Coordinates of C-alpha atoms in Angstrom, one line a residue:
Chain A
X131 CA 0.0 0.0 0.0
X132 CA 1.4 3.4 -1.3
X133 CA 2.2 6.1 1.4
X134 CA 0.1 8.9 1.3
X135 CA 3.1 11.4 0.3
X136 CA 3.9 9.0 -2.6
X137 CA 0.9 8.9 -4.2
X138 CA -0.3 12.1 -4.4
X139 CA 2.1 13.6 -6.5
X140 CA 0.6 10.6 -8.7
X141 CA -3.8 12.1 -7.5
X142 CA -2.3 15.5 -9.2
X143 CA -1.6 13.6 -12.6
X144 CA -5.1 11.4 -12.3
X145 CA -7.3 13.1 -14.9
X146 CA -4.6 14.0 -17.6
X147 CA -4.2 10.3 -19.1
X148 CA -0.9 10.2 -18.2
X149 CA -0.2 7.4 -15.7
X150 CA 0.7 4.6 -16.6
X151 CA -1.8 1.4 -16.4
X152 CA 0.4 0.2 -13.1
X153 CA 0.5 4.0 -11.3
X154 CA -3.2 4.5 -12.5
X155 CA -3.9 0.9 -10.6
X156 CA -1.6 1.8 -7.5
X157 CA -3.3 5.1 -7.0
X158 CA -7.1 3.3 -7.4
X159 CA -6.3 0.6 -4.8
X160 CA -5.1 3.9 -2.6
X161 CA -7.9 5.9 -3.2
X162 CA -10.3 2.8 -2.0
X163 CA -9.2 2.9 1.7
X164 CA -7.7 6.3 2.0
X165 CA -10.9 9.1 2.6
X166 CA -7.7 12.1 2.8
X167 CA -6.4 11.2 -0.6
X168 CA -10.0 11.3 -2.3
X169 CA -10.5 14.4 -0.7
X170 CA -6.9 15.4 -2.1
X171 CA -8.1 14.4 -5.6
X172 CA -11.3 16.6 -5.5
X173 CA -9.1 19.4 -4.4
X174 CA -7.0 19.1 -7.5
X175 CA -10.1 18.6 -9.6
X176 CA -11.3 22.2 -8.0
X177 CA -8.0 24.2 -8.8
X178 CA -7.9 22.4 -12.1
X179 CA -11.5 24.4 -13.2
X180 CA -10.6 27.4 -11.8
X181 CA -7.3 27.5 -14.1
X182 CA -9.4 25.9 -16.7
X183 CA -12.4 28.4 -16.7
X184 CA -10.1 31.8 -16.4
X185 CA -11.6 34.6 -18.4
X186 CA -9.4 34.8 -21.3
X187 CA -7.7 38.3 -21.8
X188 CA -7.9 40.2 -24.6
X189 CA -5.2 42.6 -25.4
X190 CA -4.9 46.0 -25.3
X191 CA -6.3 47.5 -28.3
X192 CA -3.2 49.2 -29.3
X193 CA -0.8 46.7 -29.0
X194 CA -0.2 45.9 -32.7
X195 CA 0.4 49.6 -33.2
X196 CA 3.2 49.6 -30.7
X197 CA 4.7 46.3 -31.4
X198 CA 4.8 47.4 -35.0
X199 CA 6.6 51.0 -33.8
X200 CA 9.2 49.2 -32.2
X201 CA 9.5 46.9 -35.2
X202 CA 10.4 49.7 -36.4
X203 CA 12.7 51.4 -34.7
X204 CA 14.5 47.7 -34.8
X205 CA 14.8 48.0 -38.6
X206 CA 16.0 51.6 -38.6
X207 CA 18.6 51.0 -35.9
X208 CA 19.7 47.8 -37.7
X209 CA 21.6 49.6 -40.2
X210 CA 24.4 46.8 -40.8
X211 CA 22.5 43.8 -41.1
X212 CA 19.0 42.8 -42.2
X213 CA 17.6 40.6 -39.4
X214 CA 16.3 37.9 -42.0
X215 CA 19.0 36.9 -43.6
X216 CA 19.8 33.4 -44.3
X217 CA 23.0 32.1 -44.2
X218 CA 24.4 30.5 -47.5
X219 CA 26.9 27.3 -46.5
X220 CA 28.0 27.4 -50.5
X221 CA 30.0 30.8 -51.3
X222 CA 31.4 31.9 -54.2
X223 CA 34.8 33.3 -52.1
X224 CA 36.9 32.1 -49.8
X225 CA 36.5 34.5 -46.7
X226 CA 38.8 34.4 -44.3
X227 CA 42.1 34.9 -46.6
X228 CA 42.7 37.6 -48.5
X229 CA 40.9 40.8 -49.1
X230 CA 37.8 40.1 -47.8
X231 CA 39.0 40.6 -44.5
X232 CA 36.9 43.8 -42.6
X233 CA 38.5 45.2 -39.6
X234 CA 36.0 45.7 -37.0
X235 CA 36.4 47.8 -34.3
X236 CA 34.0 46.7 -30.8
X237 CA 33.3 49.9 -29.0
X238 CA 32.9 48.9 -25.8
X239 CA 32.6 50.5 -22.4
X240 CA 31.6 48.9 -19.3
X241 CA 30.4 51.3 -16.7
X242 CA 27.7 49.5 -15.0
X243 CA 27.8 48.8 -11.3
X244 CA 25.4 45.7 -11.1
X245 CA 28.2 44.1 -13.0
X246 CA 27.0 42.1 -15.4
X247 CA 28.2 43.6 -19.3
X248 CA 25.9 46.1 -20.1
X249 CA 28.0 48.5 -22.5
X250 CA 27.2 51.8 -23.7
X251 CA 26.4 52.2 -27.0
X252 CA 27.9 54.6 -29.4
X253 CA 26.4 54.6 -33.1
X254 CA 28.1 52.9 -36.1
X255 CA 27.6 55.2 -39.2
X256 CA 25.9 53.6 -41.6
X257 CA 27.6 55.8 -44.3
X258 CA 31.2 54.4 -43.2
X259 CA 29.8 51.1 -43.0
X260 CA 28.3 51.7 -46.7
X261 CA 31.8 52.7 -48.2
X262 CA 33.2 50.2 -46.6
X263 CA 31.3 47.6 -48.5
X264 CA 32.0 49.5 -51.3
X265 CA 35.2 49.3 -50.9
X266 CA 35.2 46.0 -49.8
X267 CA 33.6 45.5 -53.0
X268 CA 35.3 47.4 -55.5
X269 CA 38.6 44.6 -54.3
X270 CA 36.4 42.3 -56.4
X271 CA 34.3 40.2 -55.0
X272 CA 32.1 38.0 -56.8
X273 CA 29.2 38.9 -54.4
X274 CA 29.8 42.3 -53.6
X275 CA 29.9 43.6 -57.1
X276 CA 29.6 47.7 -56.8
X277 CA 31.3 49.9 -59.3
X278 CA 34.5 51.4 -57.8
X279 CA 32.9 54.9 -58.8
X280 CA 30.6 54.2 -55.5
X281 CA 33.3 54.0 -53.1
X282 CA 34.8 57.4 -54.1
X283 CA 34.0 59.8 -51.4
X284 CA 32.3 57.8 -48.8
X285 CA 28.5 58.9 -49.6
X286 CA 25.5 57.0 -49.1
X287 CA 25.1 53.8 -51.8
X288 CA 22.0 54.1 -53.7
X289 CA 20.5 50.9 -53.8
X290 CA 21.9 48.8 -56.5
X291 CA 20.9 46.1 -58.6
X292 CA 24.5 44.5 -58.6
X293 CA 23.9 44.3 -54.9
X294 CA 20.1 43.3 -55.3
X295 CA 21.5 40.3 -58.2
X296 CA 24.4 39.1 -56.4
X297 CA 22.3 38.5 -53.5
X298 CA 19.8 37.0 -55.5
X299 CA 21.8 34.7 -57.2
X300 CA 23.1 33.2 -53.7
X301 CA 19.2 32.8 -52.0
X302 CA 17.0 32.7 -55.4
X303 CA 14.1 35.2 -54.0
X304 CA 12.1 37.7 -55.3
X305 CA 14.0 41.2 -56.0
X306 CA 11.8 43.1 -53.2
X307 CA 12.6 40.5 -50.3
X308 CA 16.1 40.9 -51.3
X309 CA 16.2 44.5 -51.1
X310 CA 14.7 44.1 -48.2
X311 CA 17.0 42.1 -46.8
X312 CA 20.3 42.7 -48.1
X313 CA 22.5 44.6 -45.9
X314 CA 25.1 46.8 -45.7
X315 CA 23.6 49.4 -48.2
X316 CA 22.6 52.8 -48.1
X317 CA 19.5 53.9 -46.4
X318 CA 16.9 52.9 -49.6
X319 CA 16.9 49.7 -48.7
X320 CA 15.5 50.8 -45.0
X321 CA 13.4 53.5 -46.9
X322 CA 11.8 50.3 -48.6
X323 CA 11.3 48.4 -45.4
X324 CA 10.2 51.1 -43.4
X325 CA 7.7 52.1 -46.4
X326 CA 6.1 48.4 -46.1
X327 CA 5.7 48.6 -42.5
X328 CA 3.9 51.7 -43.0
X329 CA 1.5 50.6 -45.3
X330 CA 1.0 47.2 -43.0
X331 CA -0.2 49.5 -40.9
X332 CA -2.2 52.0 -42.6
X333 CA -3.8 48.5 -43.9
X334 CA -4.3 47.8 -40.4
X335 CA -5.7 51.0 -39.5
X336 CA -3.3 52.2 -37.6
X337 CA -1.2 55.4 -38.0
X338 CA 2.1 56.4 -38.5
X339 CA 3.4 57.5 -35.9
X340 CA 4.9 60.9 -35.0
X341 CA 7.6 60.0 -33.5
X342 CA 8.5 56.6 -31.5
X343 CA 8.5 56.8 -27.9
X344 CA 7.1 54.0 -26.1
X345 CA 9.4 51.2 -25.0
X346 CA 8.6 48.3 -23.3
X347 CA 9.0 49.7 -19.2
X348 CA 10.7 46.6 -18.2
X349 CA 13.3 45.8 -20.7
X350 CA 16.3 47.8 -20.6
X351 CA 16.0 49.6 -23.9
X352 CA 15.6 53.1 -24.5
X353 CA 14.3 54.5 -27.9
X354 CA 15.3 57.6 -30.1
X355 CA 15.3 61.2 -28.2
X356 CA 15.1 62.7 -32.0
X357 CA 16.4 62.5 -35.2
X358 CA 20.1 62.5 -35.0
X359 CA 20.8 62.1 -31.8
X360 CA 22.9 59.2 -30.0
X361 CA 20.5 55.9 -28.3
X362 CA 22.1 55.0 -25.1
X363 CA 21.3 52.8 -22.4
X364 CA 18.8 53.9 -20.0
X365 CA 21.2 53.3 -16.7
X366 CA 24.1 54.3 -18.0
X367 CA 23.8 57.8 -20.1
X368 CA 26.6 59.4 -22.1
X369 CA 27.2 62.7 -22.4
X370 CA 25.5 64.1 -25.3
X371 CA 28.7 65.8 -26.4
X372 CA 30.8 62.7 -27.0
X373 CA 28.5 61.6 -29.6
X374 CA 29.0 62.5 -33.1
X375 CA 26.1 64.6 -33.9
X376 CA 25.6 63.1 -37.9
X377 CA 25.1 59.3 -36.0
X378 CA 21.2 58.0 -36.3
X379 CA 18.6 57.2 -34.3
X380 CA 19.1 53.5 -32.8
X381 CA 17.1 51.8 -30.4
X382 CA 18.7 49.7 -28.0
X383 CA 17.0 46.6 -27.8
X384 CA 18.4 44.4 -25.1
X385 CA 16.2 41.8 -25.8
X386 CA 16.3 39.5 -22.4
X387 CA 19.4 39.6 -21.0
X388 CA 19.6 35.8 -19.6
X389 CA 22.6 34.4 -18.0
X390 CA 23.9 33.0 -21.1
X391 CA 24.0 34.8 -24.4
X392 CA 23.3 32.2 -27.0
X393 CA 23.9 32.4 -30.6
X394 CA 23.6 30.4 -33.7
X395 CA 27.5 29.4 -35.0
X396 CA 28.0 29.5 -38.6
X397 CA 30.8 27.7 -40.4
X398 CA 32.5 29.7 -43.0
X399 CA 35.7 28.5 -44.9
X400 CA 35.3 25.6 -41.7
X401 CA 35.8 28.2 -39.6
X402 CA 33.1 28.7 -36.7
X403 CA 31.7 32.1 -36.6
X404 CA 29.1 34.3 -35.4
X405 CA 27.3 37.3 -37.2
X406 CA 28.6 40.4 -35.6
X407 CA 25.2 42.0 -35.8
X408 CA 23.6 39.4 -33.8
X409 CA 26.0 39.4 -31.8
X410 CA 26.5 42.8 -30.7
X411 CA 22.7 42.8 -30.0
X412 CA 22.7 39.7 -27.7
X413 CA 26.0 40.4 -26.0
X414 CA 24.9 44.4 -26.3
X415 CA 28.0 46.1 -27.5
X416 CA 28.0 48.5 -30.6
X417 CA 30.6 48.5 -33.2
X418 CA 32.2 50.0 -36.0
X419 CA 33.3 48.4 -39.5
X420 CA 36.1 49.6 -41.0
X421 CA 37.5 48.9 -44.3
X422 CA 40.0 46.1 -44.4
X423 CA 43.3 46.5 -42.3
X424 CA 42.8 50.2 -42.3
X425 CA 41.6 51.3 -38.8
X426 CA 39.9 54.8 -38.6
X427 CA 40.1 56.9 -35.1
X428 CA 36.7 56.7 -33.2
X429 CA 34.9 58.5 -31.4
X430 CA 35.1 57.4 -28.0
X431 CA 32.0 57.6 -25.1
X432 CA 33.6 58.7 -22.0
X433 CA 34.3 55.3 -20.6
X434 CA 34.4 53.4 -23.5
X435 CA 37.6 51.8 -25.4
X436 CA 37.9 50.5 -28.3
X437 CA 39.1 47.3 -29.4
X438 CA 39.8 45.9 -32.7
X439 CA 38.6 42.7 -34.2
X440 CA 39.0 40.7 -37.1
X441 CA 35.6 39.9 -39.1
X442 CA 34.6 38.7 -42.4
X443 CA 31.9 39.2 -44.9
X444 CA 29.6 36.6 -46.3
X445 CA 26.3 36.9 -48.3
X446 CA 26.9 40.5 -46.8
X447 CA 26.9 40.1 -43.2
X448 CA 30.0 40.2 -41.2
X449 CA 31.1 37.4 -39.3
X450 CA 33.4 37.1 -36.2
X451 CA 34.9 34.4 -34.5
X452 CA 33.4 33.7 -31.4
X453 CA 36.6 32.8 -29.3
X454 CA 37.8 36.1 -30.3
X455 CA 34.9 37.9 -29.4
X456 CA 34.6 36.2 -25.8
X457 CA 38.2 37.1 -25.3
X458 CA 37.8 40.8 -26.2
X459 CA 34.4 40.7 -24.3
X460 CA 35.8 38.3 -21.0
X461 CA 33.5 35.8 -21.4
X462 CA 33.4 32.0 -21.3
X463 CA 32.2 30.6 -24.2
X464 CA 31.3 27.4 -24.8
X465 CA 29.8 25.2 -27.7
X466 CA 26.5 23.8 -27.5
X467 CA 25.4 21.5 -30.0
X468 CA 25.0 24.0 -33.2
X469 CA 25.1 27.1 -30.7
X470 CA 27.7 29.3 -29.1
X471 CA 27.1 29.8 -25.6
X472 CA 28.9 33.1 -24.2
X473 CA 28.6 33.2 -20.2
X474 CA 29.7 35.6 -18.2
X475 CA 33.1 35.0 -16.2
Chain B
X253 CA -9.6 27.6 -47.8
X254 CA -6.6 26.5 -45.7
X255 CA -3.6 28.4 -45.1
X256 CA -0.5 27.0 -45.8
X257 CA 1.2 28.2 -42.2
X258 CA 4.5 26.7 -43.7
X259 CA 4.8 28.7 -46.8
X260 CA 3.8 31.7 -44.9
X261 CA 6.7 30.9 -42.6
X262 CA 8.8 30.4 -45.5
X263 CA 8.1 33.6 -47.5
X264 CA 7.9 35.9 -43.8
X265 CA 11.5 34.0 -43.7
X266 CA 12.5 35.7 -47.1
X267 CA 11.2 39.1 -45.5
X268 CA 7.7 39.3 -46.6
X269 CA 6.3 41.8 -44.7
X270 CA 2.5 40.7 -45.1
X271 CA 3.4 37.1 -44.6
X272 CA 5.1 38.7 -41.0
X273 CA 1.7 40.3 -40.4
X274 CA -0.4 37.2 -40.9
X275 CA 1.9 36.0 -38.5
X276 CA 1.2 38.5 -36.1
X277 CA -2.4 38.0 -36.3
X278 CA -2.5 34.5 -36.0
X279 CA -0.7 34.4 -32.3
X280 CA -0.1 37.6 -30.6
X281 CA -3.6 37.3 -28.4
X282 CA -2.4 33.5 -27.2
X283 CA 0.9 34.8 -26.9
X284 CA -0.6 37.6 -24.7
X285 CA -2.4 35.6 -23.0
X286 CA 0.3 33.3 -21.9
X287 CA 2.3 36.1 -20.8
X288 CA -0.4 37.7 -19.0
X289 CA -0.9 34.6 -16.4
X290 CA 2.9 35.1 -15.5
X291 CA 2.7 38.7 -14.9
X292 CA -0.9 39.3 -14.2
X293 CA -0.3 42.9 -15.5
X294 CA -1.8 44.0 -19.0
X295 CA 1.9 46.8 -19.3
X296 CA 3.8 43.3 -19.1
X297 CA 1.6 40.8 -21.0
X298 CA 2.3 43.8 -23.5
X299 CA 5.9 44.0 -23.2
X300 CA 6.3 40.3 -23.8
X301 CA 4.4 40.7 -27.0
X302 CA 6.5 42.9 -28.3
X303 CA 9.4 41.4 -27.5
X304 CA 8.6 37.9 -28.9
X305 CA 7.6 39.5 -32.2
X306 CA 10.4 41.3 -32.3
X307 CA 12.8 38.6 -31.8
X308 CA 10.7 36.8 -34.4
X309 CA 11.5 38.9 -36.8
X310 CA 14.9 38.9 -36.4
X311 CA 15.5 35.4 -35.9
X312 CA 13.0 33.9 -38.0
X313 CA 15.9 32.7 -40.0
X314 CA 17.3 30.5 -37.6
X315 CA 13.8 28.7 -37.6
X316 CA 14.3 25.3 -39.2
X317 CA 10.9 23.8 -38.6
X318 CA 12.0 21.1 -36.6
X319 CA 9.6 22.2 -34.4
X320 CA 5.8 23.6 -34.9
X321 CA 6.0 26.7 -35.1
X322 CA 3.4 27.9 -32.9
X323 CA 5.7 25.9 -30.4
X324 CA 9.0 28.1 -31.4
X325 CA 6.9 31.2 -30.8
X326 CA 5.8 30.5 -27.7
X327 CA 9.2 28.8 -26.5
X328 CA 10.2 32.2 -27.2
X329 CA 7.6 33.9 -25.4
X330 CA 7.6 31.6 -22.2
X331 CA 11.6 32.4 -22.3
X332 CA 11.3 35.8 -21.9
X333 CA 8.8 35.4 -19.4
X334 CA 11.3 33.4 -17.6
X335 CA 14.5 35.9 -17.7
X336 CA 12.6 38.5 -16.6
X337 CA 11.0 36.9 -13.6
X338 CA 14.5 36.2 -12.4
X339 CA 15.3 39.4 -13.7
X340 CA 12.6 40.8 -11.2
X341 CA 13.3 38.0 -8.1
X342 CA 17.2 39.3 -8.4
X343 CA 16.3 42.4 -8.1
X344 CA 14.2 41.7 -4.9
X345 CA 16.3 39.2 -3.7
X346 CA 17.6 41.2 -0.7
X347 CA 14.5 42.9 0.2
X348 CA 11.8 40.4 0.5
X349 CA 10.2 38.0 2.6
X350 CA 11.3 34.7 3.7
X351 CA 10.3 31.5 1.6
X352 CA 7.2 29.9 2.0
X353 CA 7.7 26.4 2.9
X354 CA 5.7 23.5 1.6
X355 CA 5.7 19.8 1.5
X356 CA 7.4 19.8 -1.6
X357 CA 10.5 22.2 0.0
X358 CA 10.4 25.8 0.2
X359 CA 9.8 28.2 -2.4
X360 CA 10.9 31.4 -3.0
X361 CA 7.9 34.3 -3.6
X362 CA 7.6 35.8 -7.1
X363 CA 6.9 39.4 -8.5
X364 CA 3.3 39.4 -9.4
X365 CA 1.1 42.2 -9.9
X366 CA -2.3 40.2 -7.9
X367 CA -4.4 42.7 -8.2
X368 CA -7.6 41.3 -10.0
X369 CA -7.6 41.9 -13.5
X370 CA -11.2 44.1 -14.7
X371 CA -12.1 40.8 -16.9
X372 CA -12.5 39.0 -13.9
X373 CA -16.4 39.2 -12.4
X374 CA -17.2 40.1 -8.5
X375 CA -17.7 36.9 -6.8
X376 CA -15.3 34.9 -8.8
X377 CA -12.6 36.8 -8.6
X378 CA -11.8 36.7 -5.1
X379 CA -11.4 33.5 -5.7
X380 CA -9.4 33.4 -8.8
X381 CA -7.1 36.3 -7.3
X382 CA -6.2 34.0 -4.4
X383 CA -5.4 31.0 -6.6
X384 CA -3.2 32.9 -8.8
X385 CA -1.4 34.7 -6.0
X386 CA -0.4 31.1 -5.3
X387 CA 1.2 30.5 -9.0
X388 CA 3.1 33.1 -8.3
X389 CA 4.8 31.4 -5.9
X390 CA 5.8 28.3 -8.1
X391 CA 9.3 27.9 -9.5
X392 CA 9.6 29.1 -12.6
X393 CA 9.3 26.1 -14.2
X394 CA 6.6 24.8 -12.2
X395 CA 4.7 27.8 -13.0
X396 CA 4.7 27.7 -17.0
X397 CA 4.0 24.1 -16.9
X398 CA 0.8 24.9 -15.0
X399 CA -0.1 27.8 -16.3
X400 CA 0.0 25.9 -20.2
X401 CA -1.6 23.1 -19.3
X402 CA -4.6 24.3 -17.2
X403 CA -5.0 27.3 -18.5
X404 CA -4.5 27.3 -21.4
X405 CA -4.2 23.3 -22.4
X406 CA -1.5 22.5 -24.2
X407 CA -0.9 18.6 -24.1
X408 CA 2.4 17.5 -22.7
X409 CA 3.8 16.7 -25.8
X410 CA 3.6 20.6 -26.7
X411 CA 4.4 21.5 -23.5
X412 CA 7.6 19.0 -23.8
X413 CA 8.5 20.9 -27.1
X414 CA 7.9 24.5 -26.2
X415 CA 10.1 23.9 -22.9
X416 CA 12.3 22.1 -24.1
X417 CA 12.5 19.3 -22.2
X418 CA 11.5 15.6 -22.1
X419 CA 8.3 14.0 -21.1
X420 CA 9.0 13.5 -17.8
X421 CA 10.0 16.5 -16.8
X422 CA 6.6 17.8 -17.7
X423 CA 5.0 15.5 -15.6
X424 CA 7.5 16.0 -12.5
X425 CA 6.7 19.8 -12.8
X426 CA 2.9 20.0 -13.3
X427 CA 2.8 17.6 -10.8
X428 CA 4.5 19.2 -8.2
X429 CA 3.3 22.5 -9.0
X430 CA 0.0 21.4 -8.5
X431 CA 0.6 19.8 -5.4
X432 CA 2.3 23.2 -4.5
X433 CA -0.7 25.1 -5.0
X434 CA -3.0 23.0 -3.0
X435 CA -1.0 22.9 0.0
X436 CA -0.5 26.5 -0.1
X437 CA -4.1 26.8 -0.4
X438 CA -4.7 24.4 2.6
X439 CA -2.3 26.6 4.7
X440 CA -4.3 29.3 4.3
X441 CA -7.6 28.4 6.2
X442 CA -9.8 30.9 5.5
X443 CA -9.7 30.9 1.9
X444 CA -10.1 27.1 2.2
X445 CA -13.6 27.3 1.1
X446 CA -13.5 30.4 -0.9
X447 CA -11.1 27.6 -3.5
X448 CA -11.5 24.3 -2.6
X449 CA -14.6 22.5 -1.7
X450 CA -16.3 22.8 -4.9
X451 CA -16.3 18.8 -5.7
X452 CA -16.9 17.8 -2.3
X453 CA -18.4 14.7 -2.1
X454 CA -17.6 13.6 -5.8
X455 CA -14.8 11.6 -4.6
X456 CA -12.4 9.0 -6.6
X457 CA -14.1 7.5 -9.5

């Protein structure tokens, strides 16, 4: 005969078909001679309708309008890489010799008491970051295949159809996804995805907004304060006048900052890597992409250093190595079945 | 005329904008809803919804549909739940109350907002309020097992897949949470009847 303390963790499984036919049996013979343990069932059975029969909640009425805001904001402040990009395991060039190396520079300041990295964030330019490609480009690359007359004096890259093609050629989708989603250009491609947002919501009634200020109260992100001025981090806020005043809006989204930072590993040229984009937004750091071996002076935050980093490109997105990046950072990292796990020393 | 959720996926993957929106419409509500029995607060249920669509879009790459993927976007959603209860019982870690003890071992107390919610109807909610102050005081894992399979009834297996972890596990956790729940319930003798009592004299079947 079962204990009473044994078999009621069993009574709280007894409607849900789960026991097995010998549990389901040992818990019947129980519930014969034991008048506590029925009582114990038809206490479960009472919680169980409560939960069952809670009012649903609807949402908030304007809760599409602000999650597609801050959708927004995401898209704008991702200037370097698209969010949706897939990752090509067959490329035309070998990445990690030659010229397709980018130096990348992490600008990283740690200035928060609780300890844990929180960084400030400065701003990468998207205009740099456009040469750069350019120029990166204009080495000749198969993918990248921009006219060296683009690179000239560092001004915004129109979107380009050699961009738009090469991309196309490597993921075979429609032209409009692609300009949606190829990265490192100018700001036409973000014109684009920021006009189809807008019409999803005029489609969904809902207008476009002024200007973006709500942010989600508990998560540690902070939106745009106007049009060029610098995001930082709501604890830890820079001086305005260490900012370069030309540097964008960008919304620091820190989405849930667990324990462990995990991140999907990519192998390029059998090397493992990690996007540097997803990265810096998991691990929260910003940084800046320079052209290859030619390191340009930054603009530091106050308590911020820089450090430089070797990346690579590939299908447009640059890609780090993740033991590098958890030595500059002073993490542990670690290897999780296809995942690099980055924890905090 | 049946949607194709997969190709939907598929183009939203290639950054179709509409295809994201469908998307959207199809599981923000549940996703709100799951968030909203954590928190018990509309401002967070919210929060959550914007986060997991957020992170949807930008990782919607990485989905391989290995899994369903309703269960992907509410593994997200459950996850960020999760980090920012700890986030919360960190934060309160110094300044709070001792453990509750139960049978099962003590547990810590949670960060809920218990105030009754306006869905909820006079007399009922007195009692629904005092049952869910008690979820709040699950583990963490405890809690979402509960909270997805009585409220909202997701079958084990999708509970297995949206947490992550086996069969068994699912079991050991709704099982102990529930038992949590009743003998916090029992503790507290004056709600006693205002919860339990209902099926009185149904008994074993």
């Amino acid at each position: 005969m079962m204990k009473c303390g044994n078999v009621l963790e069993l009574i709280a499984l007894y409607d849900d078909d789960v026991l097995s036919d010998e549990e389901r049996a040992k818990v019947d013979v129980h519930l014969e001679n034991c008048e506590g343990c029925r009582e114990a069932l038809d206490d479960f059975r009472d919680i169980a309708m409560i939960l069952a029969d809670l009012p649903p909640v609807e949402p908030p009425a304007e809760l599409k309008a602000k999650v597609y805001r801050n959708l927004q904001e995401e898209i704008k402040s991702s200037m370097m890489n698209p969010p949706a990009a897939k990752h090509k395991k067959n490329h035309k060039v070998p990445f990690w010799l030659g010229s397709m190396v980018a130096s990348v520079v992490l600008v990283v300041a740690f200035a928060n008491a609780e300890g844990y990295f929180k960084p400030l964030f400065n701003i990468a330019q998207p205009d740099k970051l456009v040469a750069t490609t350019a120029a990166v480009g204009a080495a000749g690359s198969q993918n990248q295949g921009l006219a060296a007359t683009q690179v000239a004096n560092g001004k915004n890259v129109k979107k380009t159809k050699d961009m738009t093609v090469s991309i196309k050629q490597n993921t075979a989708i429609d032209s409009q996804s692609a300009a949606m989603r190829t990265s490192a250009h100018g700001r036409q491609e973000r014109q684009d995805e920021l006009q189809n947002i807008n019409h999803v919501l005029s489609r969904n009634g809902i207008s476009k907004p002024e200007h973006i200020s709500s942010s989600p109260a508990m998560m540690s992100a902070d939106n745009a304060t106007g049009g060029s001025q610098t995001q930082v981090m709501k604890r830890n806020t820079m001086p305005a006048g260490s900012i370069p005043p030309t540097a964008p809006e960008r919304t620091v989204m820190r989405v849930a900052a667990a324990q462990n930072v995990i991140l999907p590993v990519f192998t390029v040229s059998g090397v493992r890597c990690v996007s540097l984009n997803e990265a810096s937004e998991a691990l929260g750091f910003n940084c800046d992409i320079k052209e290859g071996g030619i390191v340009q002076p930054i603009v530091l935050s106050e308590n911020g250093k820089s450090i430089p980093l070797e990346g690579t490109w590939q299908d447009g997105m640059c890609m780090v190595q993740p033991e590098k990046l958890a030595d500059v950072l002073h993490l542990t990292l670690s290897f999780d079945d296809a995942k690099a796990v980055f924890h905090k020393q | 005329m049946a949607v194709n959720e997969k190709e939907i996926v598929e183009r939203c993957r290639a950054g179709d904008l509409d295809s994201f929106d469908y998307l959207y419409n199809t599981y923000a509500e549940k996703v709100y809803q799951i968030a909203y029995r954590y928190f018990n607060s509309p401002d967070d249920a919210s929060d959550i919804v914007q986060e997991t669509f957020i992170r949807i879009y930008k990782s919607i790459a990485g989905y391989r549909g290995d899994a369903q993927f309703s269960t992907w976007v509410y593994r997200i959603a459950t996850n960020l739940c999760y980090d920012e209860l700890r986030r919360r019982k960190k934060r309160q870690a110094d300044s709070f109350d001792a453990d509750i003890e139960t049978e099962n071992g003590s547990i810590a107390r949670e960060i809920v907002d218990d105030s009754p919610s306006p869905h909820e109807k006079a007399e009922s909610a007195e009692r629904i309020s005092h049952l869910m102050e008690k979820l709040a005081f699950l583990p963490l894992e405890q809690r979402a097992s509960v909270i997805l399979r009585d409220i909202h009834g997701y079958s084990y297996q999708e509970i297995s897949e949206i947490q992550n972890c086996s069969l068994g596990t699912v079991k050991s956790r709704i099982s102990r949470g529930r038992c949590a729940i009743k003998a916090m319930l029992i503790d507290e003798r004056e709600l006693f009847s205002s919860v339990l009592g209902q099926n009185a004299g149904r008994g074993d079947e």
